[in-house]
Short mmCIF file of C-alpha atoms in Angstrom, two decimals:
data_model
loop_
_atom_site.label_atom_id
_atom_site.label_comp_id
_atom_site.label_asym_id
_atom_site.label_seq_id
_atom_site.Cartn_x
_atom_site.Cartn_y
_atom_site.Cartn_z
CA MET A 1 21.89 14.05 -6.86
CA THR A 2 24.28 11.79 -5.03
CA GLU A 3 24.49 8.32 -6.53
CA PRO A 4 21.74 6.08 -5.10
CA HIS A 5 24.19 3.86 -3.27
CA GLU A 6 26.08 6.80 -1.67
CA ARG A 7 25.59 9.78 0.53
CA PRO A 8 27.93 12.78 0.57
CA GLY A 9 31.29 11.72 2.04
CA ASP A 10 30.62 8.06 1.46
CA GLY A 11 33.74 6.51 -0.10
CA PRO A 12 35.43 3.12 -0.39
CA ALA A 13 36.80 3.41 3.16
CA ASP A 14 33.23 3.63 4.48
CA ARG A 15 31.99 0.59 2.66
CA PRO A 16 32.00 -2.80 4.40
CA ALA A 17 34.86 -5.01 3.36
CA GLY A 18 36.26 -2.10 1.24
CA LEU A 19 34.18 -3.16 -1.78
CA ALA A 20 31.41 -1.27 -3.50
CA ASP A 21 27.79 -2.45 -3.13
CA GLY A 22 27.49 -3.96 -6.56
CA THR A 23 30.66 -6.05 -6.10
CA ARG A 24 29.59 -7.26 -2.70
CA CYS A 25 26.13 -8.26 -3.97
CA VAL A 26 27.49 -10.21 -6.93
CA ARG A 27 29.98 -12.17 -4.90
CA ALA A 28 28.21 -12.58 -1.53
CA GLY A 29 28.17 -16.13 -0.22
CA LEU A 30 29.60 -17.77 -3.37
CA PRO A 31 31.74 -20.86 -2.72
CA ALA A 32 35.33 -21.13 -3.86
CA PRO A 33 35.50 -21.71 -7.64
CA VAL A 34 35.76 -25.36 -8.72
CA PRO A 35 36.47 -26.22 -12.37
CA GLY A 36 33.43 -27.58 -14.06
CA GLN A 37 31.02 -26.27 -11.42
CA PRO A 38 28.67 -23.26 -11.69
CA PHE A 39 29.30 -19.98 -9.85
CA LEU A 40 26.31 -20.73 -7.61
CA PRO A 41 25.63 -24.49 -7.20
CA GLY A 42 22.11 -25.59 -7.86
CA PRO A 43 19.75 -26.34 -4.99
CA VAL A 44 20.20 -29.47 -2.98
CA PHE A 45 16.85 -31.19 -2.41
CA ALA A 46 17.11 -33.70 0.39
CA ALA A 47 15.22 -34.78 3.45
CA PRO A 48 17.66 -37.37 4.78
CA TYR A 49 21.32 -37.57 3.76
CA HIS A 50 23.67 -40.57 3.81
CA LEU A 51 25.16 -40.98 7.28
CA ASP A 52 28.49 -42.50 8.28
CA PRO A 53 27.50 -45.83 9.85
CA TRP A 54 30.13 -45.53 12.54
CA ALA A 55 30.34 -41.81 13.39
CA GLY A 56 26.73 -40.87 12.56
CA PRO A 57 25.85 -37.17 12.01
CA ALA A 58 29.11 -35.96 13.56
CA ALA A 59 31.04 -37.06 10.37
CA ALA A 60 29.40 -34.58 7.94
CA PRO A 61 27.65 -31.22 8.10
CA ASP A 62 24.33 -32.55 6.76
CA GLY A 63 22.21 -35.28 8.43
CA TYR A 64 18.61 -34.23 8.10
CA GLY A 65 16.99 -31.66 5.87
CA ARG A 66 15.16 -29.60 8.48
CA PRO A 67 18.24 -28.29 10.34
CA ASP A 68 20.77 -29.00 7.60
CA ASN A 69 20.93 -27.84 3.95
CA PRO A 70 23.96 -26.65 2.04
CA THR A 71 21.96 -24.39 -0.26
CA ARG A 72 20.47 -22.65 2.73
CA ARG A 73 23.86 -22.20 4.33
CA LEU A 74 25.26 -20.47 1.24
CA LEU A 75 22.32 -18.00 1.36
CA GLU A 76 22.89 -17.39 5.06
CA ALA A 77 26.56 -16.66 4.36
CA ALA A 78 25.58 -14.17 1.63
CA ILE A 79 23.03 -12.24 3.69
CA GLY A 80 25.39 -12.38 6.67
CA GLU A 81 28.11 -10.66 4.61
CA LEU A 82 25.76 -7.89 3.60
CA GLU A 83 24.32 -7.29 7.08
CA GLY A 84 27.59 -7.68 8.89
CA GLY A 85 26.63 -10.56 11.16
CA ASP A 86 25.77 -14.26 11.30
CA CYS A 87 22.50 -15.10 9.60
CA ARG A 88 19.68 -17.61 9.83
CA VAL A 89 16.94 -17.70 7.17
CA PHE A 90 13.30 -18.50 7.87
CA ALA A 91 10.23 -19.45 5.88
CA SER A 92 8.99 -15.81 5.91
CA GLY A 93 9.65 -12.46 7.44
CA GLN A 94 6.83 -13.03 9.88
CA ALA A 95 8.39 -16.33 10.88
CA ALA A 96 11.70 -14.60 11.52
CA ILE A 97 10.07 -11.98 13.74
CA THR A 98 7.96 -14.49 15.55
CA GLY A 99 11.03 -16.58 16.20
CA LEU A 100 12.88 -13.59 17.65
CA LEU A 101 9.98 -12.58 19.88
CA LEU A 102 9.29 -16.06 21.23
CA THR A 103 13.01 -16.73 21.69
CA VAL A 104 13.78 -13.60 23.65
CA LEU A 105 10.58 -12.88 25.58
CA ARG A 106 9.26 -14.68 28.68
CA PRO A 107 6.09 -14.16 30.82
CA GLY A 108 6.53 -10.91 32.78
CA ASP A 109 8.83 -9.29 30.19
CA THR A 110 8.06 -6.01 28.44
CA VAL A 111 8.52 -5.44 24.73
CA VAL A 112 8.30 -2.09 22.83
CA LEU A 113 6.86 -2.48 19.32
CA PRO A 114 6.27 0.21 16.62
CA SER A 115 2.74 1.49 16.65
CA ASP A 116 3.05 2.35 12.94
CA GLY A 117 4.91 -0.72 11.68
CA TYR A 118 3.85 -3.92 10.04
CA TYR A 119 0.32 -4.66 11.26
CA SER A 120 0.87 -8.47 11.49
CA VAL A 121 3.43 -7.92 14.23
CA ARG A 122 1.01 -5.97 16.30
CA ALA A 123 -1.67 -8.52 15.73
CA PHE A 124 0.68 -11.30 16.87
CA ALA A 125 1.57 -9.29 19.95
CA ALA A 126 -2.09 -8.76 20.84
CA ASP A 127 -3.18 -12.28 20.06
CA THR A 128 -0.23 -14.29 21.38
CA LEU A 129 2.32 -12.32 23.36
CA GLU A 130 -0.13 -10.70 25.72
CA GLY A 131 -1.80 -14.06 26.26
CA LEU A 132 1.56 -15.43 27.32
CA GLY A 133 1.97 -12.77 29.93
CA VAL A 134 4.26 -10.40 27.96
CA ARG A 135 3.52 -6.68 28.42
CA VAL A 136 3.37 -4.94 25.05
CA VAL A 137 4.05 -1.20 24.72
CA LEU A 138 3.44 0.52 21.40
CA ALA A 139 5.44 3.60 20.40
CA PRO A 140 5.63 5.60 17.19
CA THR A 141 8.72 5.15 14.99
CA ALA A 142 9.42 8.87 14.89
CA GLY A 143 9.29 9.07 18.72
CA PRO A 144 9.14 10.15 21.37
CA CYS A 145 10.94 7.11 22.77
CA PRO A 146 9.14 5.78 25.89
CA ALA A 147 10.90 5.09 29.13
CA LEU A 148 12.81 1.84 28.74
CA ASP A 149 13.37 0.87 32.36
CA GLY A 150 12.44 -2.79 32.80
CA VAL A 151 12.09 -3.40 29.06
CA ARG A 152 13.54 -6.63 27.68
CA LEU A 153 13.32 -5.88 23.96
CA VAL A 154 12.84 -2.88 21.70
CA LEU A 155 11.82 -3.61 18.10
CA LEU A 156 12.24 -0.83 15.55
CA GLU A 157 11.00 -0.88 12.03
CA THR A 158 12.77 1.84 10.10
CA PRO A 159 11.74 3.11 7.64
CA ALA A 160 8.35 2.11 8.96
CA ASN A 161 5.88 0.34 6.72
CA PRO A 162 3.70 1.91 5.42
CA GLY A 163 4.06 5.45 6.76
CA LEU A 164 7.88 5.70 6.13
CA ASP A 165 8.87 7.40 9.37
CA VAL A 166 12.52 6.84 10.39
CA ALA A 167 13.98 6.09 13.84
CA ASP A 168 17.48 7.07 14.95
CA ILE A 169 18.83 3.58 15.51
CA ALA A 170 21.98 4.63 17.30
CA ASP A 171 20.13 6.92 19.71
CA VAL A 172 17.48 4.26 20.54
CA ALA A 173 20.20 1.58 20.94
CA ALA A 174 22.15 3.72 23.40
CA ARG A 175 18.96 4.38 25.45
CA ALA A 176 17.94 0.75 25.36
CA HIS A 177 21.34 -0.61 26.34
CA ALA A 178 21.63 1.84 29.18
CA ALA A 179 18.35 0.40 30.47
CA GLY A 180 19.47 -3.18 29.96
CA ALA A 181 17.26 -3.88 26.93
CA LEU A 182 18.03 -5.54 23.64
CA VAL A 183 17.37 -3.78 20.31
CA ALA A 184 16.09 -5.45 17.17
CA VAL A 185 15.65 -3.60 13.83
CA ASP A 186 13.32 -4.69 11.07
CA ASN A 187 15.42 -3.85 8.02
CA THR A 188 12.93 -4.99 5.35
CA THR A 189 12.32 -1.61 3.76
CA ALA A 190 15.94 -0.31 3.80
CA THR A 191 17.75 -3.62 3.02
CA PRO A 192 21.36 -4.06 4.12
CA LEU A 193 22.49 -1.79 1.31
CA GLY A 194 20.34 1.04 2.74
CA GLN A 195 21.52 0.68 6.37
CA ARG A 196 23.36 -1.80 8.56
CA PRO A 197 21.66 -1.65 11.97
CA LEU A 198 24.30 -3.92 13.62
CA ASP A 199 26.87 -1.20 12.85
CA LEU A 200 24.57 1.39 14.49
CA GLY A 201 24.27 -0.53 17.76
CA ALA A 202 21.40 -2.91 17.20
CA ASP A 203 21.71 -6.38 18.73
CA VAL A 204 19.79 -8.17 15.98
CA VAL A 205 18.31 -7.56 12.54
CA VAL A 206 15.14 -9.19 11.29
CA ALA A 207 13.63 -8.76 7.84
CA SER A 208 11.46 -10.11 5.10
CA GLY A 209 13.49 -11.23 2.22
CA THR A 210 10.26 -11.60 0.23
CA LYS A 211 10.45 -7.93 -0.79
CA ALA A 212 13.28 -5.73 -2.02
CA LEU A 213 16.12 -8.05 -0.97
CA THR A 214 15.21 -10.74 -3.48
CA GLY A 215 13.03 -8.42 -5.60
CA HIS A 216 11.45 -10.75 -8.11
CA SER A 217 8.06 -11.27 -6.32
CA ASP A 218 8.43 -15.07 -6.66
CA LEU A 219 9.28 -16.36 -3.16
CA LEU A 220 8.67 -15.98 0.58
CA LEU A 221 11.67 -15.61 2.87
CA GLY A 222 12.73 -14.13 6.16
CA TYR A 223 15.99 -13.82 8.06
CA LEU A 224 17.63 -12.89 11.35
CA ALA A 225 21.20 -11.58 11.63
CA THR A 226 23.22 -10.89 14.77
CA ARG A 227 26.79 -10.76 16.16
CA SER A 228 25.68 -12.43 19.37
CA ALA A 229 26.41 -16.16 19.50
CA GLU A 230 23.84 -16.56 22.29
CA LEU A 231 21.04 -14.97 20.29
CA LEU A 232 22.04 -16.84 17.13
CA ASP A 233 22.02 -20.23 18.92
CA ALA A 234 18.65 -19.56 20.53
CA ALA A 235 17.08 -18.46 17.23
CA THR A 236 18.58 -21.47 15.38
CA ASN A 237 17.18 -23.89 17.96
CA TRP A 238 13.77 -22.28 17.82
CA ARG A 239 13.74 -22.44 14.01
CA ASN A 240 14.84 -26.03 13.93
CA VAL A 241 12.36 -27.35 16.48
CA THR A 242 9.43 -25.47 14.92
CA GLY A 243 10.44 -26.36 11.40
CA SER A 244 10.24 -22.76 10.16
CA VAL A 245 12.72 -23.23 7.35
CA PRO A 246 12.57 -22.13 3.69
CA GLY A 247 12.71 -24.73 0.96
CA ALA A 248 15.94 -25.35 -0.92
CA PHE A 249 14.68 -23.88 -4.21
CA ASP A 250 13.50 -20.68 -2.52
CA ALA A 251 16.86 -20.39 -0.84
CA TRP A 252 18.62 -20.85 -4.21
CA LEU A 253 16.31 -18.27 -5.95
CA ALA A 254 17.00 -15.77 -3.19
CA HIS A 255 20.72 -16.14 -3.49
CA ARG A 256 20.57 -15.87 -7.26
CA SER A 257 18.54 -12.66 -6.85
CA LEU A 258 21.05 -10.98 -4.53
CA ALA A 259 23.49 -10.42 -7.36
CA THR A 260 21.28 -7.65 -8.89
CA LEU A 261 20.25 -6.00 -5.60
CA ASP A 262 22.47 -2.93 -6.10
CA LEU A 263 21.23 -2.44 -9.65
CA ARG A 264 17.55 -2.92 -8.73
CA LEU A 265 17.70 -0.57 -5.71
CA GLY A 266 19.49 2.11 -7.79
CA ARG A 267 16.71 2.20 -10.39
CA GLN A 268 13.95 2.01 -7.77
CA THR A 269 15.43 4.97 -5.89
CA ALA A 270 15.78 6.96 -9.08
CA ASN A 271 12.12 6.20 -9.97
CA ALA A 272 11.01 7.27 -6.46
CA GLU A 273 12.81 10.57 -6.85
CA ALA A 274 11.24 11.15 -10.25
CA LEU A 275 7.72 10.27 -9.01
CA THR A 276 7.99 12.53 -5.94
CA GLY A 277 8.89 15.36 -8.27
CA LEU A 278 5.65 14.78 -10.09
CA LEU A 279 3.45 14.14 -7.03
CA ALA A 280 4.78 17.13 -5.01
CA GLY A 281 3.55 19.46 -7.74
CA ARG A 282 -0.01 18.17 -7.93
CA THR A 283 -2.81 19.77 -5.89
CA ASP A 284 -4.94 16.56 -6.15
CA VAL A 285 -2.34 14.55 -4.19
CA THR A 286 -1.86 15.01 -0.45
CA GLY A 287 0.26 13.49 2.31
CA LEU A 288 3.24 12.71 0.14
CA ARG A 289 5.94 10.79 2.09
CA TRP A 290 9.42 9.79 0.92
CA PRO A 291 12.40 10.11 3.27
CA GLY A 292 14.60 11.24 0.35
CA LEU A 293 12.49 14.32 -0.22
CA PRO A 294 13.80 17.52 1.42
CA GLY A 295 11.14 18.68 3.84
CA ASP A 296 9.91 15.18 4.53
CA PRO A 297 9.63 14.68 8.37
CA ALA A 298 12.08 11.77 8.16
CA HIS A 299 14.57 13.38 5.80
CA ALA A 300 17.10 14.67 8.38
CA VAL A 301 17.41 11.37 10.23
CA ALA A 302 17.31 9.27 7.05
CA SER A 303 20.03 11.40 5.36
CA ALA A 304 22.36 10.95 8.34
CA GLN A 305 21.67 7.28 8.94
CA MET A 306 20.95 5.65 5.61
CA ARG A 307 23.30 4.95 2.73
CA ARG A 308 20.44 5.02 0.21
CA ILE A 309 16.72 5.78 0.32
CA PRO A 310 14.41 2.94 -0.79
CA GLY A 311 12.04 3.12 -3.70
CA LEU A 312 8.90 3.18 -1.57
CA LEU A 313 6.66 6.15 -1.23
CA ALA A 314 3.21 6.99 0.12
CA PHE A 315 0.53 9.49 -0.69
CA ASP A 316 -3.23 10.07 -0.29
CA LEU A 317 -5.81 10.28 -3.07
CA GLY A 318 -8.74 11.16 -0.77
CA ASP A 319 -10.94 8.06 -0.93
CA ALA A 320 -11.04 4.42 -1.90
CA GLU A 321 -12.91 5.01 -5.11
CA ARG A 322 -10.31 7.32 -6.51
CA VAL A 323 -7.54 4.86 -5.61
CA ALA A 324 -9.41 2.17 -7.61
CA ARG A 325 -9.86 4.49 -10.58
CA PHE A 326 -6.17 5.40 -10.44
CA LEU A 327 -5.05 1.77 -10.46
CA ASP A 328 -7.54 0.92 -13.22
CA ALA A 329 -6.14 3.67 -15.39
CA ALA A 330 -2.48 2.93 -14.80
CA ARG A 331 -0.68 0.73 -17.39
CA LEU A 332 2.58 0.42 -15.52
CA VAL A 333 1.39 0.36 -11.90
CA GLY A 334 0.03 -3.03 -10.85
CA ALA A 335 -2.54 -3.39 -8.07
CA ALA A 336 -0.72 -5.71 -5.59
CA THR A 337 0.41 -5.83 -2.02
CA SER A 338 4.02 -6.42 -0.90
CA PHE A 339 6.79 -4.23 -2.28
CA GLY A 340 10.32 -4.00 -3.59
CA GLY A 341 9.75 -5.99 -6.81
CA LEU A 342 10.81 -5.38 -10.41
CA HIS A 343 7.35 -4.15 -11.34
CA THR A 344 5.90 -0.93 -9.91
CA THR A 345 2.92 -1.73 -7.74
CA ALA A 346 0.56 0.10 -5.41
CA ASP A 347 -2.11 -0.78 -2.94
CA ARG A 348 -4.61 0.92 -0.63
CA ARG A 349 -3.38 -0.01 2.80
CA ALA A 350 -6.66 0.43 4.68
CA GLN A 351 -8.07 -2.64 2.91
CA TRP A 352 -5.49 -4.77 4.79
CA GLY A 353 -6.28 -3.45 8.22
CA ASP A 354 -3.58 -0.80 8.47
CA ASP A 355 -4.54 2.23 10.48
CA THR A 356 -4.49 4.59 7.49
CA SER A 357 -6.95 6.90 5.79
CA PRO A 358 -9.24 5.34 3.11
CA GLY A 359 -7.27 7.00 0.29
CA PHE A 360 -3.77 6.23 1.56
CA VAL A 361 -1.62 4.58 -1.15
CA ARG A 362 1.71 2.83 -0.73
CA LEU A 363 3.54 2.77 -4.05
CA SER A 364 6.61 0.54 -4.66
CA CYS A 365 8.74 1.65 -7.52
CA GLY A 366 9.93 -1.00 -9.92
CA VAL A 367 12.74 -0.77 -12.45
CA GLU A 368 10.83 0.64 -15.39
CA ASP A 369 12.25 3.62 -17.24
CA PRO A 370 11.60 6.72 -15.14
CA VAL A 371 10.20 8.77 -18.05
CA ASP A 372 7.65 6.06 -18.86
CA LEU A 373 6.67 5.60 -15.23
CA VAL A 374 6.17 9.32 -14.51
CA ALA A 375 4.09 9.73 -17.65
CA ASP A 376 1.95 6.78 -16.80
CA VAL A 377 1.30 7.86 -13.17
CA ALA A 378 0.48 11.42 -14.42
CA ASN A 379 -2.00 10.07 -16.92
CA ALA A 380 -3.60 7.75 -14.39
CA LEU A 381 -3.95 10.50 -11.78
CA ASP A 382 -5.63 12.72 -14.42
CA ALA A 383 -8.02 9.95 -15.42
CA SER A 384 -8.92 9.19 -11.80
CA ARG A 385 -10.12 12.72 -10.97
#
């Protein structure tokens, strides 16, 4: 198999900044070295800062903690390097998406959202956007793409969570721009090492950093990245006036975690490949989805578009009771929501309101040894029958 961070033909010339993924992750956003200082300075905890009594806030970059924090700026520089744009971090992924939607959309506008993406975005659209006079159109990630005439914003989530369909970002971006629409891509599942939507024509990237990006299951974070100064300024102003900022310690933890992103994703992808090999051969498992699996409906687009396939897969065990028995029997698969962490986890998505069958399972591969993980999942499936 091709190395997890590469696809056939992917070489140094194809990599952003000419450096391999591991190198970029280790060094992203680090300040210039100063003797006696750590590689990554510790978090700065401050609400107010000292002001110049004559020049006021114009004399220094930091005046008040809500809009200003040096720890947060270092993280934004790091994520921006990986995504290939300017970045602003938010208190959560939902905060980042909400900020984008409320910044861009006005009464009378039309937005296209994924019908099979993160359920909280659809709930926000139904509860808030439609109440503000925004027309909401839902479309499946795998297509067909609806007519985009008169649309203000198209939001893609690819690979979609939890069904793992994949959209052709470049194709949708070309269609949207021809119709005068903006394109945003939720890059949570892929991470910037899996794909860089801005390089594929998207206007803005939004994502939850809670999941694979930071990968330690110990913080909440979101971000927005773009190459548009206008969009960046609007999102920054919205974040600052609403106060939707992450704390300094969460920002520092996130930046610390980026250094191992390449290593974590490599093992998670290898574990996903190993588990799909097991699951594909079992008659008591149906509906297996992983874009890296030849024959998966998303495989062709994912192979052409993505630099690596994430360690997230889905399958069906028939009913809720069998899912519970499976999770009870597993020693290495924790019952938990979210995904992308060091520990392998799984959850039954219907219990959260996702439009899935009662036995649908989303499994997030951790960094355990593949042999141990495959054996544990096989034993748990046997015990759950």
